Short mmCIF file of C-alpha atoms and ligand atoms in Angstrom, two decimals:
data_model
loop_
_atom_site.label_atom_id
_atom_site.label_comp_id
_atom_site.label_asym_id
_atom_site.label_seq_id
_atom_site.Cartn_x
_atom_site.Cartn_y
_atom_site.Cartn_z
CA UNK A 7 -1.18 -22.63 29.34
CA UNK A 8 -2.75 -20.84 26.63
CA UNK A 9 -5.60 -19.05 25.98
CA UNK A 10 -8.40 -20.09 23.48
CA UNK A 11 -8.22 -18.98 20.06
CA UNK A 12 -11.34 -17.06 18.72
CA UNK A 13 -11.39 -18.20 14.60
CA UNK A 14 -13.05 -15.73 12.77
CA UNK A 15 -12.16 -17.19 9.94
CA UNK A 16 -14.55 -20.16 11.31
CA UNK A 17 -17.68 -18.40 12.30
CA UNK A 18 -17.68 -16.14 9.76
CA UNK A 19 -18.05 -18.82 7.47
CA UNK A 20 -20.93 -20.28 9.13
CA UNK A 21 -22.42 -16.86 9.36
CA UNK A 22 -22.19 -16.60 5.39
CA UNK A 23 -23.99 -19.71 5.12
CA UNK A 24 -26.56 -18.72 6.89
CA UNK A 25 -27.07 -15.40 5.31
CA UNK A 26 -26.71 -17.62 1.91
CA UNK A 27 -29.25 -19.58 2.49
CA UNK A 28 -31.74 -16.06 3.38
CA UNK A 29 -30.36 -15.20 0.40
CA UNK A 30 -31.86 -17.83 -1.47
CA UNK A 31 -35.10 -17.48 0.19
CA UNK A 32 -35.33 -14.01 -1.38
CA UNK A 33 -34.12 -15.07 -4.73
CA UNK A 34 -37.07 -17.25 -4.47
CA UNK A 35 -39.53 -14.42 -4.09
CA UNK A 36 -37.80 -12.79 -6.94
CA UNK A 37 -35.61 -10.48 -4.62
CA UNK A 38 -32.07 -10.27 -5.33
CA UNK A 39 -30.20 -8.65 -2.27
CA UNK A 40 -27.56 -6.12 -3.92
CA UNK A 41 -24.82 -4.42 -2.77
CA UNK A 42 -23.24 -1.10 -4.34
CA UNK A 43 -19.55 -0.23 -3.91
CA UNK A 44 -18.08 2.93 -4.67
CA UNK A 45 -13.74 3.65 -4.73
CA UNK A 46 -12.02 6.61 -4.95
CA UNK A 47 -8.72 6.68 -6.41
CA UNK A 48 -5.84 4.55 -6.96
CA UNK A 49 -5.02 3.60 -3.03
CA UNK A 50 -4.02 -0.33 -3.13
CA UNK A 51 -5.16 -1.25 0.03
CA UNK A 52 -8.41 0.63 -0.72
CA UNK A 53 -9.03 -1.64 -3.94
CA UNK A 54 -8.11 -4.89 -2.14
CA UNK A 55 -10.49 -4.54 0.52
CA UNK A 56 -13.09 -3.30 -2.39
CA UNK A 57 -12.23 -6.45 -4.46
CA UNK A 58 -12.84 -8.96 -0.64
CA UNK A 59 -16.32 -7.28 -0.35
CA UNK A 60 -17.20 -7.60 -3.93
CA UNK A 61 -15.80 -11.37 -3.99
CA UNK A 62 -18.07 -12.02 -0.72
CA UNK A 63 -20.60 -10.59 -1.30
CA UNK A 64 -21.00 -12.82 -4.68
CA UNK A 65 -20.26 -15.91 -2.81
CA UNK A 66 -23.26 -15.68 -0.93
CA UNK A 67 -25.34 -14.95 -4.25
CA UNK A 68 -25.60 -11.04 -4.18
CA UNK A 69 -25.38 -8.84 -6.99
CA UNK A 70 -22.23 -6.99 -6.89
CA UNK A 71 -21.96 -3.33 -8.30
CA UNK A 72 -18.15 -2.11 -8.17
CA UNK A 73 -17.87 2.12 -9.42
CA UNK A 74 -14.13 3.37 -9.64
CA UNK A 75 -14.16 7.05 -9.52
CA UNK A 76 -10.48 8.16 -10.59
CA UNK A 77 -8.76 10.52 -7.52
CA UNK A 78 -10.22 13.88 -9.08
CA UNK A 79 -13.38 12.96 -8.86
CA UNK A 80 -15.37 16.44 -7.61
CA UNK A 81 -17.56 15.99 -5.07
CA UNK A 82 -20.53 17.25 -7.02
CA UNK A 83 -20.08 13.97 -9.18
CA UNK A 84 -19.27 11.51 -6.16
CA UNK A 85 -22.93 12.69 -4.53
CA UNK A 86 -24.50 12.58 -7.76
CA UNK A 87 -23.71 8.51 -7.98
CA UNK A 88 -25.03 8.17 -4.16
CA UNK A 89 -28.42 9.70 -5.63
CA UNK A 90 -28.76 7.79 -8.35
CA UNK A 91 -27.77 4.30 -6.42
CA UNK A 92 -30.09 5.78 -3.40
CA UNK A 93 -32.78 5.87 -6.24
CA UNK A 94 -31.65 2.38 -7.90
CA UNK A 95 -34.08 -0.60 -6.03
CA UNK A 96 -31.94 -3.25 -7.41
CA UNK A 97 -29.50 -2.28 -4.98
CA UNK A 98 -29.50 -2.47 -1.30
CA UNK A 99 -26.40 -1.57 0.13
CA UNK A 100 -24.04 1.20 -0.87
CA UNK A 101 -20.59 1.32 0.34
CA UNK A 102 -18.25 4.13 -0.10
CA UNK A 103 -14.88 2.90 0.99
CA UNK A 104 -12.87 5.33 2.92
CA UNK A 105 -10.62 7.25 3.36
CA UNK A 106 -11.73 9.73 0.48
CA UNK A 107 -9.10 12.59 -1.03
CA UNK A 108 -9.01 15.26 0.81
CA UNK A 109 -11.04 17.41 -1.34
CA UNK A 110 -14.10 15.89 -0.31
CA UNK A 111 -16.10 16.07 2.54
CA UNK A 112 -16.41 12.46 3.90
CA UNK A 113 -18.98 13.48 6.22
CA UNK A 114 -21.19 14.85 3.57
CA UNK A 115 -20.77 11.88 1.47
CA UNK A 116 -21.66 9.62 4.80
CA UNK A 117 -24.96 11.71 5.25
CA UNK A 118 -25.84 11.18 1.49
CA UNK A 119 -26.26 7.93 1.56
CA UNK A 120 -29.83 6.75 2.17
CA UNK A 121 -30.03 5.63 5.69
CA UNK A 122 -32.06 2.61 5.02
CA UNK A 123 -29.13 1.49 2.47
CA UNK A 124 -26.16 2.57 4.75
CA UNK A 125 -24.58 -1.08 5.37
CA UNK A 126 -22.03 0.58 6.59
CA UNK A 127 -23.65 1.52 9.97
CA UNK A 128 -21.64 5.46 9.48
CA UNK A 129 -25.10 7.72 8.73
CA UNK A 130 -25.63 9.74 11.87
CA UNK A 131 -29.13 8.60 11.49
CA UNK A 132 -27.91 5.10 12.10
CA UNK A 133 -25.68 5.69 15.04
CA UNK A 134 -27.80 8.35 16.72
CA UNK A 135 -30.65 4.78 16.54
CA UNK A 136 -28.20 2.59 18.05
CA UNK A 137 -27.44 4.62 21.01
CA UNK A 138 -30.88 4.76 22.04
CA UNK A 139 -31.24 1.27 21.19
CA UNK A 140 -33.48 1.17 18.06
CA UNK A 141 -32.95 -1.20 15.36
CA UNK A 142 -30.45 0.13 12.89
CA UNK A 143 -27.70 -0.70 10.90
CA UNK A 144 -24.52 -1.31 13.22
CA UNK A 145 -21.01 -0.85 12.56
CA UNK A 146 -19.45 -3.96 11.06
CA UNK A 147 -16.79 -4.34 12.86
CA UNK A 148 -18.44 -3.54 16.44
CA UNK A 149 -21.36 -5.44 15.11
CA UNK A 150 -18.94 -8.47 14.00
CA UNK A 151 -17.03 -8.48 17.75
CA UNK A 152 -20.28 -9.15 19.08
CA UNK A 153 -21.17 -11.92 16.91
CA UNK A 154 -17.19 -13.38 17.48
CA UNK A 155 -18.69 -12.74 21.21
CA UNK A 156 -21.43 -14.50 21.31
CA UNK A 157 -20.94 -17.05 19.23
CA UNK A 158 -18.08 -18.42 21.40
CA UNK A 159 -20.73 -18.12 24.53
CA UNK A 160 -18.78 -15.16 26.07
CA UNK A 161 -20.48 -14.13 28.96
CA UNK A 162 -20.96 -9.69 28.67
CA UNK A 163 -23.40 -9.35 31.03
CA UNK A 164 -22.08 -7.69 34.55
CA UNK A 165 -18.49 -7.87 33.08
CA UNK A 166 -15.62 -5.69 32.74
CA UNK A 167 -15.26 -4.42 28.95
CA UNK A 168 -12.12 -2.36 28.41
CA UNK A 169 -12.20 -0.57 24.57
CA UNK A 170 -8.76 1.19 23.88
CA UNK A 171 -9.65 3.24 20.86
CA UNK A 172 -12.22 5.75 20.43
CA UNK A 173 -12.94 6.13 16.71
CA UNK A 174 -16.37 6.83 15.30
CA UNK A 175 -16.46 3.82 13.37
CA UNK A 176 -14.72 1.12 15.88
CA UNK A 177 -14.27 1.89 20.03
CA UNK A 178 -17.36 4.27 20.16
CA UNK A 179 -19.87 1.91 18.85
CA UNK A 180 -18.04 -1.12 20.35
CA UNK A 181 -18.61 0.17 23.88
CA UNK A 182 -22.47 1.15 23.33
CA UNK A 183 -22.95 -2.24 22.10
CA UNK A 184 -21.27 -3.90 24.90
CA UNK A 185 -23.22 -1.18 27.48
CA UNK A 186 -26.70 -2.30 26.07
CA UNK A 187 -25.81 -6.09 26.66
CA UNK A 188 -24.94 -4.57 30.19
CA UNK A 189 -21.10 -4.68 30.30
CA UNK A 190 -19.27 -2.21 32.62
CA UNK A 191 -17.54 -0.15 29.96
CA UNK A 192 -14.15 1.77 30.41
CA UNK A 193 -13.03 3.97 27.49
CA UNK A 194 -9.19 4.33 26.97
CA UNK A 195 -7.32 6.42 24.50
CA UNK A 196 -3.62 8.11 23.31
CA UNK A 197 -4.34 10.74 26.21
CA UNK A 198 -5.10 7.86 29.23
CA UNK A 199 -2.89 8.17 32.04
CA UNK A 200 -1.34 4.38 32.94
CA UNK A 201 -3.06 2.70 30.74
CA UNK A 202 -2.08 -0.84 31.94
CA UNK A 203 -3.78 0.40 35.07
CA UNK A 204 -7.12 0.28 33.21
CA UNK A 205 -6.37 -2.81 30.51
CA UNK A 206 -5.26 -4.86 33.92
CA UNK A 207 -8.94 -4.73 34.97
CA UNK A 208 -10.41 -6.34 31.51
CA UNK A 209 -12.58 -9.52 31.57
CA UNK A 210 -13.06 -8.19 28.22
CA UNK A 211 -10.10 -6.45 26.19
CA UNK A 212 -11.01 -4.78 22.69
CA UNK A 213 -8.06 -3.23 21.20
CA UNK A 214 -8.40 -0.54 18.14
CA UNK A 215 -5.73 1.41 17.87
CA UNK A 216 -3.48 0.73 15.11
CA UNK A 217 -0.19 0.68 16.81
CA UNK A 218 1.49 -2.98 15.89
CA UNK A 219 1.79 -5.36 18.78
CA UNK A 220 1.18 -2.12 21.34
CA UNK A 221 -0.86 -4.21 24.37
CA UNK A 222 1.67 -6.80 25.50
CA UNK A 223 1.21 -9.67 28.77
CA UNK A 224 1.65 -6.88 31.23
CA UNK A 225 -1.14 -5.06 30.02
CA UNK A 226 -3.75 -8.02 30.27
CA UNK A 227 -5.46 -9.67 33.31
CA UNK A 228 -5.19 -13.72 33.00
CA UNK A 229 -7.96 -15.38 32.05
CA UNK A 230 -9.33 -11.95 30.23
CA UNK A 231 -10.98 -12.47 26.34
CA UNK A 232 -8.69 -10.10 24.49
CA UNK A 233 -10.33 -9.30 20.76
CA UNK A 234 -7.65 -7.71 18.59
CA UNK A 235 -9.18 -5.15 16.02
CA UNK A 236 -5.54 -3.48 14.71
CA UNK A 237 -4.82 -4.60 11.16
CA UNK A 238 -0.55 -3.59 11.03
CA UNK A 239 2.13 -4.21 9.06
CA UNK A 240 5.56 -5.24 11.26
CA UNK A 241 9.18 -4.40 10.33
CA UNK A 242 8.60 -7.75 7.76
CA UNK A 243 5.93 -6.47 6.16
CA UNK A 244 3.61 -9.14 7.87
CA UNK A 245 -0.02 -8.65 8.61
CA UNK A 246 -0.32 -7.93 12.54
CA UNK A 247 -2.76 -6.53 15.10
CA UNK A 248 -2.50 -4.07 17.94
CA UNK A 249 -2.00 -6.98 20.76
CA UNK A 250 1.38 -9.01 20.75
CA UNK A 251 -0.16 -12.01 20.36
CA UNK A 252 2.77 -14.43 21.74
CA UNK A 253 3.12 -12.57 24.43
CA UNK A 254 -0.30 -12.16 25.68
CA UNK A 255 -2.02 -15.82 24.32
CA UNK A 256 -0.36 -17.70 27.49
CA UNK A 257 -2.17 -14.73 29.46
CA UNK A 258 -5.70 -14.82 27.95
CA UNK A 259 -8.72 -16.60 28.38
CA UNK A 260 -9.38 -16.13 24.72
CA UNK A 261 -7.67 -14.54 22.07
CA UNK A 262 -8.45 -13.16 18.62
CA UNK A 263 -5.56 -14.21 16.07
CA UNK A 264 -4.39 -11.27 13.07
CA UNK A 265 -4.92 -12.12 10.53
CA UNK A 266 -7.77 -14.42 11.02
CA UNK A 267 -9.85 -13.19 13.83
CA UNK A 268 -11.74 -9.55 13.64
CA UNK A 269 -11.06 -9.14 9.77
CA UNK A 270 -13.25 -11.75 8.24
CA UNK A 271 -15.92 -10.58 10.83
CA UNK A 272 -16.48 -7.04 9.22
CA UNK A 273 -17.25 -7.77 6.08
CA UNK A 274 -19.32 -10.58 7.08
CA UNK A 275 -21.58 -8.24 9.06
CA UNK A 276 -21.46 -5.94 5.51
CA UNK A 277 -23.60 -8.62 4.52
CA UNK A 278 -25.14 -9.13 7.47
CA UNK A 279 -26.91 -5.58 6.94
CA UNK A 280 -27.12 -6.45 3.11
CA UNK A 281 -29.04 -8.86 3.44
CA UNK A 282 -31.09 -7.04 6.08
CA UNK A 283 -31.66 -3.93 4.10
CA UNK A 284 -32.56 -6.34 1.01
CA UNK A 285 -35.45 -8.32 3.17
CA UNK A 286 -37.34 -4.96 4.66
CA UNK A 287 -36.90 -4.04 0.36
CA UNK A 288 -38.81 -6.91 -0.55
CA UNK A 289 -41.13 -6.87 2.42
CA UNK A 290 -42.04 -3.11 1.02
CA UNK A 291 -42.39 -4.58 -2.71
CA UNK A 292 -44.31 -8.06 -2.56
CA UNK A 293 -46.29 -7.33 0.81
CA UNK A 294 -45.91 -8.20 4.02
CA UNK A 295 -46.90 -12.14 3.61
CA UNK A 296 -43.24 -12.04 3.53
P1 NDP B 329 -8.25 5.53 14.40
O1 NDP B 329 -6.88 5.94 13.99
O2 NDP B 329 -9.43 6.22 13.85
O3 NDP B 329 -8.35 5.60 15.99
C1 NDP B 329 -7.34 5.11 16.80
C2 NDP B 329 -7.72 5.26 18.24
O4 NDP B 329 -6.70 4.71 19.04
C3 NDP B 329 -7.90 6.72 18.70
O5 NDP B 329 -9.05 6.82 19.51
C4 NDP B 329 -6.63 7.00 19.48
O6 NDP B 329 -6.82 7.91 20.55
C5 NDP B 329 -6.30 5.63 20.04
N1 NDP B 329 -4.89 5.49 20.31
C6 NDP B 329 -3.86 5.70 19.46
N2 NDP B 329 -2.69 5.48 20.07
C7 NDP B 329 -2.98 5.11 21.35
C8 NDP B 329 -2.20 4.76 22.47
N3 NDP B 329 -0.87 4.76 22.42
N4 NDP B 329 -2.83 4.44 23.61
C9 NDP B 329 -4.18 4.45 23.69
N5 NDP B 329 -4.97 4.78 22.64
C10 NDP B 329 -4.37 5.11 21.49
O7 NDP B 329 -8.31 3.97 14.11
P2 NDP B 329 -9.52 2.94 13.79
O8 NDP B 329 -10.40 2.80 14.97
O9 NDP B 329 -10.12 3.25 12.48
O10 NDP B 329 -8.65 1.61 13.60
C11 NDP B 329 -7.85 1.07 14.63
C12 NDP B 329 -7.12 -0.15 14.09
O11 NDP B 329 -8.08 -1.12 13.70
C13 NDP B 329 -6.27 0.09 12.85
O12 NDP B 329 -5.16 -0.77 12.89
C14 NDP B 329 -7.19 -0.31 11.70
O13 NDP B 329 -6.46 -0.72 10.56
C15 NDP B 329 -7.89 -1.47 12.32
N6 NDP B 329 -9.21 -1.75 11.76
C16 NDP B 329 -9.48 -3.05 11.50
C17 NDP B 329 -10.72 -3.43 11.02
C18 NDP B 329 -10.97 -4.87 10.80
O14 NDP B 329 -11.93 -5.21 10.13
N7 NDP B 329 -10.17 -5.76 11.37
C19 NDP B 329 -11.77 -2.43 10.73
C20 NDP B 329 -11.40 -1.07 11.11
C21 NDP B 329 -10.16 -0.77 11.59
P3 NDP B 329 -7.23 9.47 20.32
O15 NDP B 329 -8.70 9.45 20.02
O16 NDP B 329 -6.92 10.09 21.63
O17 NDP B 329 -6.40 9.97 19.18
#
């Protein structure tokens, strides 16, 4: 028997419609949600997942600024187009797509963005507010497994949520996220002792750790919801996540495909927080008979 298969692909695009249609509503009140983008250097993958956000985000009837900054870019000069974008109220949203050359401080650059434009979710300001549970702007991809979550009626409450992966950006927010909806929450990472020992006990499996088809059948409890955040290449050059996903769909409950499942969730959620960061804007401009 297999498992369920979680489309992202799906319920993103119902998502987008619905932040279209908010969209629209703003446009109305002479609002026009935008969204800033700012690339570093020649790195391909970089660019493609710059041109996916910029595409998106124009689908759903933003205004879409792209800035390529060549690889020698000084940091001075990087900051000093955060400012001016921070200082810009046609735009909303500014993204700095990581990772940045190595002569610049990516933490600096993170803490220069406006918090109340970071639709990113990365400012400490931002995280620090989601820990204790205030409204902020959350990590997309954390904030997008939730959504995949409950929009596919997952139960979190009182359950077992296993994160293997404990990056800033990914496992550490995914676990808060899944605490305050009052999951049991295990952390797991490259130093866990028997891992399987702790993946075994899942009802809920998140798996961010960029190792290409790492968590295999033995790893998974049956019946568990196993959401697949790696983004790999195999020996083929083929797109694939961090689960083995023949293996482990006869296994699992439910199961997140790659491509297809996590991927189209992120930068759904970048909107998400667009769009968010665009309506408190226009709230502040035109009043609050918003
Ligand atoms: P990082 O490299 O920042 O973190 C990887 C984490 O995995 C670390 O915490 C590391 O542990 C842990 N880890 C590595 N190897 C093992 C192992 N053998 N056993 C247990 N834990 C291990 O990665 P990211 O969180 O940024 O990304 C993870 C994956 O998700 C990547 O494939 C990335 O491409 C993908 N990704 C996909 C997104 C999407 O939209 N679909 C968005 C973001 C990322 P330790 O801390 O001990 O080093």
């Amino acid at each position: 028997m297999s498992g369920t298969i979680i489309d992202g692909i799906a319920i993103g695009k119902v998502i987008r419609e619905e932040i279209k249609e908010r969209v629209d509503l703003l446009k109305e009140k002479g609002c026009v949600p935008g969204l800033a983008v700012i690339v570093v250097g020649d790195d391909q993958a970089s660019h493609t997942y710059v041109r996916n956000k910029q595409k998106s985000s124009v689908e759903v009837g933003m205004k879409s600024e792209l800035i390529k900054l060549p690889a020698t870019v000084t940091e001075a000069e990087l900051l000093e187009h955060i400012t001016k974008l921070n200082e810009d109220d046609s735009i909303n949203g500014i993204l700095v797509q990581l990772p940045l050359p190595n002569h610049i401080d990516e933490n600096l650059v993170i803490r220069a963005i406006d918090p109340k434009k970071d639709v990113d979710g990365f400012h400490p300001e931002n995280v620090g507010k989601m820990i204790i549970g205030q409204r902020a702007f959350l990590s997309c991809t954390p904030y997008g497994i939730i959504k995949l979550l409950e929009r596919t009626n997952t139960e979190i409450k009182g359950k077992h949520a296993v994160i293997v992966g404990r990056s800033n950006i990914v496992g550490k927010p995914m676990g808060q996220l899944l605490l305050q909806r009052d999951a049991t929450v295990t952390y797991c990472h490259s130093k866990t002792e028997d891992l399987a020992s702790f993946t075994k006990q899942a009802d809920i499996l998140i798996v961010a750790i960029g190792r290409t088809k790492f968590i295999t059948a033995e790893h998974v409890k049956e019946g568990a919801v196993v959401i697949d955040v790696g983004m790999n290449r195999d020996e083929n050059g083929k797109l694939c996540g961090d689960v083995d996903f023949e293996s482990v769909k006869g296994k699992a409950g439910a199961i997140t495909p790659v491509p297809g499942g996590v991927g189209p969730m992120t930068i759904t959620m970048l909107l998400k927080n667009t769009l968010h960061s665009a309506e408190q804007a226009c709230i502040a401009k035109n009043g609050s008979e918003q």
